Short mmCIF file of C-alpha atoms in Angstrom, two decimals:
data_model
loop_
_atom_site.label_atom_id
_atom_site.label_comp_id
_atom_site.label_asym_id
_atom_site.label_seq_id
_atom_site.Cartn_x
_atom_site.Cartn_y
_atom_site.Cartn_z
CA UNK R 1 110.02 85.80 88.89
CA UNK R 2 107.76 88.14 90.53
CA UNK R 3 105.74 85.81 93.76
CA UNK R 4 101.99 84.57 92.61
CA UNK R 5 98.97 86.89 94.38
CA UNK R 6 97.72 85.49 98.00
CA UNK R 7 94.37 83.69 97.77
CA UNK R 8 91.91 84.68 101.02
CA UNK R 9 89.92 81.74 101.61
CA UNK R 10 86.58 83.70 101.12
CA UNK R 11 84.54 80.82 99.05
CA UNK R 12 83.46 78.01 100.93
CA UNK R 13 85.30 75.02 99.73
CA UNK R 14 88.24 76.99 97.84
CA UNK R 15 92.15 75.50 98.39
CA UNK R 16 92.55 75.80 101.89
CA UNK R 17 96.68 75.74 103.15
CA UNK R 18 99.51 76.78 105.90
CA UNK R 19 102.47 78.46 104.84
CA UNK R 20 105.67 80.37 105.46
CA UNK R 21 106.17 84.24 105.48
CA UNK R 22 109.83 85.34 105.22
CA UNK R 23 111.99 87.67 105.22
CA UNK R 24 113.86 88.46 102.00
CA UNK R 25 117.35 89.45 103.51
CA UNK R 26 120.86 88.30 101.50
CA UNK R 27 121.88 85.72 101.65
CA UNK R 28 118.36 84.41 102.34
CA UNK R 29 116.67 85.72 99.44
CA UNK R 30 112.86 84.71 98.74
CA UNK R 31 112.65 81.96 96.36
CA UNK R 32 110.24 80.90 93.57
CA UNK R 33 106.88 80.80 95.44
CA UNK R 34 108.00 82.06 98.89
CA UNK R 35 106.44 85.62 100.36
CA UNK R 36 107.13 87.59 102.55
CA UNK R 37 105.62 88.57 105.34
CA UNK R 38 105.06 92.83 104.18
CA UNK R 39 103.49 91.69 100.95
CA UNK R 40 100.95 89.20 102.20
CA UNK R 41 100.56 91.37 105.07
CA UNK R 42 99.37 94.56 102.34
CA UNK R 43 97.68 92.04 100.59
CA UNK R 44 95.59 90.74 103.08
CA UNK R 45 94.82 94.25 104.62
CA UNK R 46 93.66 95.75 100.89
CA UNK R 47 90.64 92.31 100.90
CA UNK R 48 89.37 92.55 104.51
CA UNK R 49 87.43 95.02 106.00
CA UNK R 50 88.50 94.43 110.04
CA UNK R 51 92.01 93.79 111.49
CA UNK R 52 93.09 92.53 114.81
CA UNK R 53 96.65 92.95 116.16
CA UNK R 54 97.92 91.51 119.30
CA UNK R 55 102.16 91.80 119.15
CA UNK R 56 104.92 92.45 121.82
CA UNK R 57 106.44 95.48 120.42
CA UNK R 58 105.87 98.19 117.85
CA UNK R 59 108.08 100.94 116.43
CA UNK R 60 107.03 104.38 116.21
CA UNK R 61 107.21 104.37 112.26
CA UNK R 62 105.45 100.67 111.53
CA UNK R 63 102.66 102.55 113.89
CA UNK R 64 102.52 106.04 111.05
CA UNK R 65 102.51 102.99 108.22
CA UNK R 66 99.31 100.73 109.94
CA UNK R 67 97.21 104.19 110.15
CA UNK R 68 98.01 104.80 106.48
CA UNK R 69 96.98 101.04 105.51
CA UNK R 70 93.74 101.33 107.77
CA UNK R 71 92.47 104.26 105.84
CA UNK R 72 93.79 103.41 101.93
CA UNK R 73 92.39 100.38 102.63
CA UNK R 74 88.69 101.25 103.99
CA UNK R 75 89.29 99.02 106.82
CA UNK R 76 86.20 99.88 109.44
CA UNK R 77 87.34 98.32 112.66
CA UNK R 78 90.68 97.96 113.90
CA UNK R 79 92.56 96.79 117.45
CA UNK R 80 96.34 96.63 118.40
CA UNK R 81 96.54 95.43 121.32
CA UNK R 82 100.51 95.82 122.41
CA UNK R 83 102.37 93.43 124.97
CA UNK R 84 105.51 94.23 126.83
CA UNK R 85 105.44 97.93 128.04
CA UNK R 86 103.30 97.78 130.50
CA UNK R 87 105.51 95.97 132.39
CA UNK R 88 109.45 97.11 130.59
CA UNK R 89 108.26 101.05 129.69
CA UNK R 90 107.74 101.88 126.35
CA UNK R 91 110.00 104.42 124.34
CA UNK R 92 107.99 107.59 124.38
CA UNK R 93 108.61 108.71 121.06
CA UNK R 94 106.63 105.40 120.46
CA UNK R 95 104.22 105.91 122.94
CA UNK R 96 102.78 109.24 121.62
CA UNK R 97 102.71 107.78 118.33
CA UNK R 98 100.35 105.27 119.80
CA UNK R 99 98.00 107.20 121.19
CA UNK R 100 97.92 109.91 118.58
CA UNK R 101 96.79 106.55 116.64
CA UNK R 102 94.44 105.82 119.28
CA UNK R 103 92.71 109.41 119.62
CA UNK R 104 92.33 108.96 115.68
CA UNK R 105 90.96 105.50 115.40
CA UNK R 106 88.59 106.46 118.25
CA UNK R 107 87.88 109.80 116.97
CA UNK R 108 86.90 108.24 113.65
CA UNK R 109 84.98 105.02 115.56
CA UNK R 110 87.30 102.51 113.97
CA UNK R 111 88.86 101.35 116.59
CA UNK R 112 91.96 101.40 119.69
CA UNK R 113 95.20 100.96 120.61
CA UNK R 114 95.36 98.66 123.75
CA UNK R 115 98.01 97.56 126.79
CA UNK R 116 98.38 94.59 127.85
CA UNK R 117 98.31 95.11 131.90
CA UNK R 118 98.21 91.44 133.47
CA UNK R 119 101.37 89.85 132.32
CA UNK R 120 104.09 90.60 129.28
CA UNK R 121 102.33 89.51 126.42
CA UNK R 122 105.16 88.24 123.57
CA UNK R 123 103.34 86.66 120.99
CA UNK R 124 103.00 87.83 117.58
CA UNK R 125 98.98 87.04 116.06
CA UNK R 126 97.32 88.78 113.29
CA UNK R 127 94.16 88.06 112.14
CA UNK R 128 91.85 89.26 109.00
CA UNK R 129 88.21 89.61 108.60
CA UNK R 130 86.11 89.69 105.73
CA UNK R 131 82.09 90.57 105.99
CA UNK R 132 82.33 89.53 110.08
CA UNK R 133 84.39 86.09 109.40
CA UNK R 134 87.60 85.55 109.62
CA UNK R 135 89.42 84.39 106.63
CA UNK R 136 93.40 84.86 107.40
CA UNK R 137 95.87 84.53 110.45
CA UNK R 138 99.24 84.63 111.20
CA UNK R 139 101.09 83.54 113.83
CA UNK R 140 105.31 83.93 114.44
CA UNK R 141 107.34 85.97 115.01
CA UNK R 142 107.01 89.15 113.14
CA UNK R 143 106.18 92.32 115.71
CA UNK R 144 104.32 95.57 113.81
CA UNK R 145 107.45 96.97 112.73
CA UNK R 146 107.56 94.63 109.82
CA UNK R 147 104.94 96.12 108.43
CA UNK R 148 108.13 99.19 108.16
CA UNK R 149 111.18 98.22 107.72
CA UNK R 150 113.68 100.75 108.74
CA UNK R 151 117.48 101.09 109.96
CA UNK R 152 116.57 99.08 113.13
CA UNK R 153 115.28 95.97 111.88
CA UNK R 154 115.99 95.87 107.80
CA UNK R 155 118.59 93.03 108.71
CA UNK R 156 116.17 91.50 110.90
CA UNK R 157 115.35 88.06 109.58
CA UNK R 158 111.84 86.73 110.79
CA UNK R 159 109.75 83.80 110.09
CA UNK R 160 105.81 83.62 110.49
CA UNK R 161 103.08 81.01 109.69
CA UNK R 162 99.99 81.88 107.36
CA UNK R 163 96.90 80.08 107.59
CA UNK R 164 93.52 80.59 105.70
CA UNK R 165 92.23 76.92 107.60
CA UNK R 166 89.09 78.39 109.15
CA UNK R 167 89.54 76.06 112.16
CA UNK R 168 93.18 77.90 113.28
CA UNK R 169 91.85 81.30 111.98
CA UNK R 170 89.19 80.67 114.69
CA UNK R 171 92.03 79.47 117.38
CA UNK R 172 94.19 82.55 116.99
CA UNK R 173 90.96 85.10 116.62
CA UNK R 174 89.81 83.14 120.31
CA UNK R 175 93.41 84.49 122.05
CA UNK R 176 93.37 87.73 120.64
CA UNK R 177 89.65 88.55 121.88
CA UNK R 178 90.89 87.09 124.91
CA UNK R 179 93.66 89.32 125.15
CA UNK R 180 91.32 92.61 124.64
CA UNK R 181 89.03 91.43 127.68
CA UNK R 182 89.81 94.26 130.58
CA UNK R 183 91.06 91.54 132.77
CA UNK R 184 94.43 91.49 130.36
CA UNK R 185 94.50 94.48 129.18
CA UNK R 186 93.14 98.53 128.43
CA UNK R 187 93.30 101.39 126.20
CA UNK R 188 96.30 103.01 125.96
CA UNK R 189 95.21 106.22 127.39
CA UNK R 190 93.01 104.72 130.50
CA UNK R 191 96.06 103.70 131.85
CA UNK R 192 99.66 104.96 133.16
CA UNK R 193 102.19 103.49 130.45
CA UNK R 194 105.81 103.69 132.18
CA UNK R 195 108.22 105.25 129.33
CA UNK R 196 111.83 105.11 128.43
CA UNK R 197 112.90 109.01 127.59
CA UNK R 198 115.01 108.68 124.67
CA UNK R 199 118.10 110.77 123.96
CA UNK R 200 117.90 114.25 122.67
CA UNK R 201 120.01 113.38 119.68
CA UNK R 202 119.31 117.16 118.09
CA UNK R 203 122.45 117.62 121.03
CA UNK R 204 124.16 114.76 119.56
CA UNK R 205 127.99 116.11 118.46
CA UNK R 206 126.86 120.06 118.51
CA UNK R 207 129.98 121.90 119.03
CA UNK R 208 129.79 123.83 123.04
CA UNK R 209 128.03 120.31 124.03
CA UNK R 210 129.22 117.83 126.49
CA UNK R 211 127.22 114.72 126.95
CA UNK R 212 127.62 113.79 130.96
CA UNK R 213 126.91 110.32 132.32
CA UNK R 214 123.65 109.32 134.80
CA UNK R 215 125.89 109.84 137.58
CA UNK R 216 127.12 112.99 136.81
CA UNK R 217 124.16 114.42 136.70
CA UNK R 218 122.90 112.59 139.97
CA UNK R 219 126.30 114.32 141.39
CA UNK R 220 124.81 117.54 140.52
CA UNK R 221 121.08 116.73 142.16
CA UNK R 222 122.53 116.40 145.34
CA UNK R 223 124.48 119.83 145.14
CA UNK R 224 121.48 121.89 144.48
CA UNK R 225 120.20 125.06 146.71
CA UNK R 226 117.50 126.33 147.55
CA UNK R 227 117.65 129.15 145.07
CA UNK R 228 115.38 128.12 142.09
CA UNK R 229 113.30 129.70 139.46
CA UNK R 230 110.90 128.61 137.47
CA UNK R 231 110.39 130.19 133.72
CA UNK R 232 106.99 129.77 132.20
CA UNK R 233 107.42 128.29 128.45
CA UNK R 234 104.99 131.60 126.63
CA UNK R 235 103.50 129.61 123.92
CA UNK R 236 100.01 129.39 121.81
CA UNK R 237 97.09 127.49 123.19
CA UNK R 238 96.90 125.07 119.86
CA UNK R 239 98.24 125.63 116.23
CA UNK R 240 95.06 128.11 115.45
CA UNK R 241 96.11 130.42 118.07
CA UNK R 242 97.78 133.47 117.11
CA UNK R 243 98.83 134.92 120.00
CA UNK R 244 102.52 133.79 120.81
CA UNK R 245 102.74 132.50 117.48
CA UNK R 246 106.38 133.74 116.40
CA UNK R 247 107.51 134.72 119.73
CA UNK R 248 109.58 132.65 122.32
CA UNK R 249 110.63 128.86 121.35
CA UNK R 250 108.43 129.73 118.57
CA UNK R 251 110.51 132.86 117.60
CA UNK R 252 111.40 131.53 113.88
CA UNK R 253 107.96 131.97 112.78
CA UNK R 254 108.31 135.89 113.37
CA UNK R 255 108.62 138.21 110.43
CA UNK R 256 111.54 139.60 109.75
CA UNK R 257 115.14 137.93 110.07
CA UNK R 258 114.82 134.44 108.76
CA UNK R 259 115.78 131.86 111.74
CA UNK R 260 116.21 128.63 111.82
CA UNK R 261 114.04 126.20 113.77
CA UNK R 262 115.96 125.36 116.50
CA UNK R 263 116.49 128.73 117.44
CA UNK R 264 114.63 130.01 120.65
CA UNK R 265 114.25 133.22 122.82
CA UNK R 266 113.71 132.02 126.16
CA UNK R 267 112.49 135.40 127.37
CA UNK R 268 112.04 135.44 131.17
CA UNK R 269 109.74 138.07 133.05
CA UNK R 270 110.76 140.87 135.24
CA UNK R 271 108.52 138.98 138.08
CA UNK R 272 110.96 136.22 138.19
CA UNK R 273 114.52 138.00 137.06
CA UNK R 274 114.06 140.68 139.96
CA UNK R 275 113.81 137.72 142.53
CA UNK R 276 116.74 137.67 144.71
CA UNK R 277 119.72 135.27 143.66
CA UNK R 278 118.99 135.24 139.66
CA UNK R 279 121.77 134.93 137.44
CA UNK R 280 123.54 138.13 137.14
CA UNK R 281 123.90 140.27 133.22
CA UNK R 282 126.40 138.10 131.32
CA UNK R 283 128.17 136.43 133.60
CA UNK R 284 128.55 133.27 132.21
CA UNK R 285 127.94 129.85 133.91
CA UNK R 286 127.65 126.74 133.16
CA UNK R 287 124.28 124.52 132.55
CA UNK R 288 123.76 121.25 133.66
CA UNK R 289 120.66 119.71 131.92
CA UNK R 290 118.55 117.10 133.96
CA UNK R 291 118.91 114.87 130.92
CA UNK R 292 122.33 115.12 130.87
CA UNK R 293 123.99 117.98 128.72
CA UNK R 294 126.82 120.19 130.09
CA UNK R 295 126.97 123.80 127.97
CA UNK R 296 127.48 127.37 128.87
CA UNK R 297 124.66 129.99 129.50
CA UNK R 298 123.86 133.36 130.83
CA UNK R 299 121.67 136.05 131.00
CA UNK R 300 121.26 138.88 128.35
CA UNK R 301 119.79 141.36 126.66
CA UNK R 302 118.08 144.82 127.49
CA UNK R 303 116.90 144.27 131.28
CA UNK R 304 118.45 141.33 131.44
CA UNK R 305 115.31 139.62 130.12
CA UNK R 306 116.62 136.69 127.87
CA UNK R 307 117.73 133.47 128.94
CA UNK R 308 120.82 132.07 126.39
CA UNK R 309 122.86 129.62 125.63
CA UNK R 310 126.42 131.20 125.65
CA UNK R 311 128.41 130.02 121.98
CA UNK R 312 125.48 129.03 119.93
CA UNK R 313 121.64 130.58 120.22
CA UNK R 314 120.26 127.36 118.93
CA UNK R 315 121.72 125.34 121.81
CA UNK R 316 118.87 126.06 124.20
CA UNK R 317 116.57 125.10 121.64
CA UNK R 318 118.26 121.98 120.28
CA UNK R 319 118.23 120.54 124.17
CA UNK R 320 114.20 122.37 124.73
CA UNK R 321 112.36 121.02 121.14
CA UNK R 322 115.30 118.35 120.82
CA UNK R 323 113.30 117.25 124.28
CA UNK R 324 109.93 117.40 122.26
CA UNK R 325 111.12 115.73 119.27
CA UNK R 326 112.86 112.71 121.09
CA UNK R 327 109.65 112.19 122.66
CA UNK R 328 107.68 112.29 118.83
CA UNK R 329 105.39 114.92 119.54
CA UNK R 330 106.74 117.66 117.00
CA UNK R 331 109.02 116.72 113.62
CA UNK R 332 111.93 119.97 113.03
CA UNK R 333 111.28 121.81 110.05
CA UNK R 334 114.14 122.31 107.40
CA UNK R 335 111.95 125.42 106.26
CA UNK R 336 110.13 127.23 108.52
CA UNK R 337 109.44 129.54 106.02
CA UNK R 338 107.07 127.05 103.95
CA UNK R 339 105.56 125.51 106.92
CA UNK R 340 102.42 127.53 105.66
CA UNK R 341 100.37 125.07 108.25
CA UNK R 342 102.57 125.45 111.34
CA UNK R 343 103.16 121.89 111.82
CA UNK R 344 106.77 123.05 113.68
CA UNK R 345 104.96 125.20 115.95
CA UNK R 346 104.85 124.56 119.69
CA UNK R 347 102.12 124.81 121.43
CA UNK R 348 100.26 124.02 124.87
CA UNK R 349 98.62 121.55 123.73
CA UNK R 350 101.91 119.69 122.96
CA UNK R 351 103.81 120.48 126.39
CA UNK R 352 100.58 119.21 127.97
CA UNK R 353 100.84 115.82 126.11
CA UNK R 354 104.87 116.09 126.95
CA UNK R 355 104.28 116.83 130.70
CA UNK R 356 105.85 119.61 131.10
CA UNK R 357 104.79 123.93 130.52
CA UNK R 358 107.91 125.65 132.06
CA UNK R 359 112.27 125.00 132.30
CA UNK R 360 113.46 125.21 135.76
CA UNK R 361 116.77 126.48 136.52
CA UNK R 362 118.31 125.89 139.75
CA UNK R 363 121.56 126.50 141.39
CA UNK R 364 124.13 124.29 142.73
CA UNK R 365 126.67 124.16 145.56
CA UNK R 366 129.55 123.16 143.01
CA UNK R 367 131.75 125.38 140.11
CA UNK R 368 133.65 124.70 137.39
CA UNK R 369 136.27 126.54 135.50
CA UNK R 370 136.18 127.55 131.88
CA UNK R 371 139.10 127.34 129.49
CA UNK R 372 140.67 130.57 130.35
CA UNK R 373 140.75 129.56 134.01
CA UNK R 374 137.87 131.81 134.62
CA UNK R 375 135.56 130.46 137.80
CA UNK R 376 131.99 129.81 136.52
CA UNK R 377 128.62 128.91 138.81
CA UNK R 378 127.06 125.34 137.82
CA UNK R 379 123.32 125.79 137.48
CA UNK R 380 120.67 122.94 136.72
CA UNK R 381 118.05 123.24 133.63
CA UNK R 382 115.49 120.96 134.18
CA UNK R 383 112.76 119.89 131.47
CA UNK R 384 112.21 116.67 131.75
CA UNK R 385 108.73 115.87 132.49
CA UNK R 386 107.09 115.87 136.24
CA UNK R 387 106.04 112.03 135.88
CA UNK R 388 109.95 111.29 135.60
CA UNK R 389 110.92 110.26 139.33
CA UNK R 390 107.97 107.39 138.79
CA UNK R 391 108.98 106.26 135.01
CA UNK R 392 111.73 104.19 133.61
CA UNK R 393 114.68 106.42 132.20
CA UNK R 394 117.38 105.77 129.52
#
């Protein structure tokens, strides 16, 4: 039996009541006049015209799903006002979801995306408006990813209280705005959010790859010379430039041979290549990445001008746009031939929001030796952004 519509308390003097959201998870099934807390959660959005959020966590899809609600439902003033990462770090695949959302709302003058600075904030509150009143809360314990249920939390069970009793509306609308004062807490991008980097899973079981532990790689930090380069990432200013445009990391948009996406020419300049100490013309070593990757690499091509992972072209550029992806500013393309609009192209204005323009390779104190017995050099590729020694790290 499919559940009876919700009922806003907009008319004075209508049937006023509290009641359960659930999840509808086996063996826990909704029963005959239960909802759950998605459906009266769409409901409610598609009959009020203002929305105020304050939960502990969000996921970086439930955050894609609230835009999309916001704007099919004509909603003209929104707040989410987010909790614990302030103080734990927040994933930053996440966190550039959230202020993408934030530039938008803001852009658009409907609204922000707020921290929570003076304390971890854990509740879960919700609260709808209608013509400047409030006619719907919820309270429980349902974060925004509800609102999205995915892999991570579609076994999650949850329970949350409704209430369309002006009175409590007016109690949990009271801690929210109290919540949004600057004493508690800021928008997102007025303040320094630490994040979590996540792992570059486009390395994830790719054949030449070695994942390395924390330790390893701290092993290798404290083996490194002097004898470092740094190699400028050539890229377009934005997504209308055309200069760089199929060239570089971005070299599967250039005519010609079809490439695939992950596929990059790190091309380095004769400036830095003629610099005493730089890698010699393919003789292999092997790369140590600062996120912790072990593969081999050398230098190639006519003047020795390319930069390469060894076995597979389209390791370099699983660990360099794996980097970008894990951190949800750039989706791979399947196609990169019908990406008519460029969405897979890098550009500056992405490795600014990343933190990072350029791949440094260093070299260490320490070899290895490949399979055939054959000494190699261990160098260091570092990419991970320049905040990193100050943020929390997976």
């Amino acid at each position: 039996m499919k559940n009876p519509p919700i009922h806003l308390t907009f008319i004075k003097g209508a049937n006023i009541k509290m009641r359960l959201l659930y999840s509808n998870i086996l063996p826990l099934r909704l029963e005959e006049g239960q909802q759950s807390f998605i459906e009266y959660f769409n409901e409610a959005a598609a009959s009020c015209d203002c929305l105020d959020i304050a939960v502990g966590y969000v996921s970086k899809a439930s955050l894609v799903e609230l835009q999309k609600i916001v704007e099919d439902c004509g909603i003209s003033h929104v707040c989410l006002n987010i909790g614990m990462y302030y103080l734990e770090g927040m994933p930053e695949g996440t966190y550039h979801a959230a202020v993408l959302l934030n530039e938008s709302w803001k852009r658009a003058g409907v609204g922000e995306v707020r921290i929570v600075k003076a304390f971890k904030y854990h509740g879960k509150l919700y609260t709808f408006y209608k013509n400047g009143c409030p006619v719907a809360g919820i309270v429980g314990s349902n974060n925004l990813g509800a609102i999205k249920l995915e892999a991570t939390n579609l076994r999650q069970y949850e329970i949350s209280t409704v209430t369309e009793i002006p009175e409590e509306i007016e109690e949990i609308s009271k801690i929210i705005s109290k919540l949004k004062e600057p004493t508690c807490s800021t928008n997102i991008q007025e303040i320094k959010v630490p994040l979590v980097r996540e792992i570059n899973s486009a390395l994830v079981d790719q054949e030449f790859v070695t994942k390395i532990t924390s330790d390893e790689v701290a092993a290798y930090r404290r083996n490194v010379t002097d004898l470092s380069f740094e190699i400028p990432l050539k890229v377009p200013v934005n997504h209308e430039d055309p200069m760089m445009r199929g060239s570089n990391i971005n070299v599967c948009y250039a005519s010609g041979r079809k490439r695939v996406w992950w596929e990059i020419e790190m091309v380095v300049s004769k400036e830095i290549r003629d610099l005493p100490g730089y890698p010699e013309h393919q003789v292999p070593f092997m790369a140590v990445t600062d996120d912790g990757w072990k593969f081999k690499a050398w230098t190639c091509g006519q003047n020795n001008k390319n930069l390469y992972s060894k076995d597979d072209l389209k390791i370099m550029g699983r660990w360099v746009k794996g980097r970008l992806v894990a951190s949800g500013l750039v989706d791979p393309v399947n196609q990169v031939e019908a990406d008519s609009a460029f969405k897979g192209l890098i550009t500056e204005e992405i490795l600014e929001k990343y933190g990072r323009k350029s791949i440094t390779l260093t070299k260490t104190e320490m070899k290895t030796v490949d399979e055939d017995g054959t000494e190699m050099e261990v160098w260091m590729l570092s990419f991970l952004p320049n905040t990193d020694a100050e943020e929390v790290t997976s």
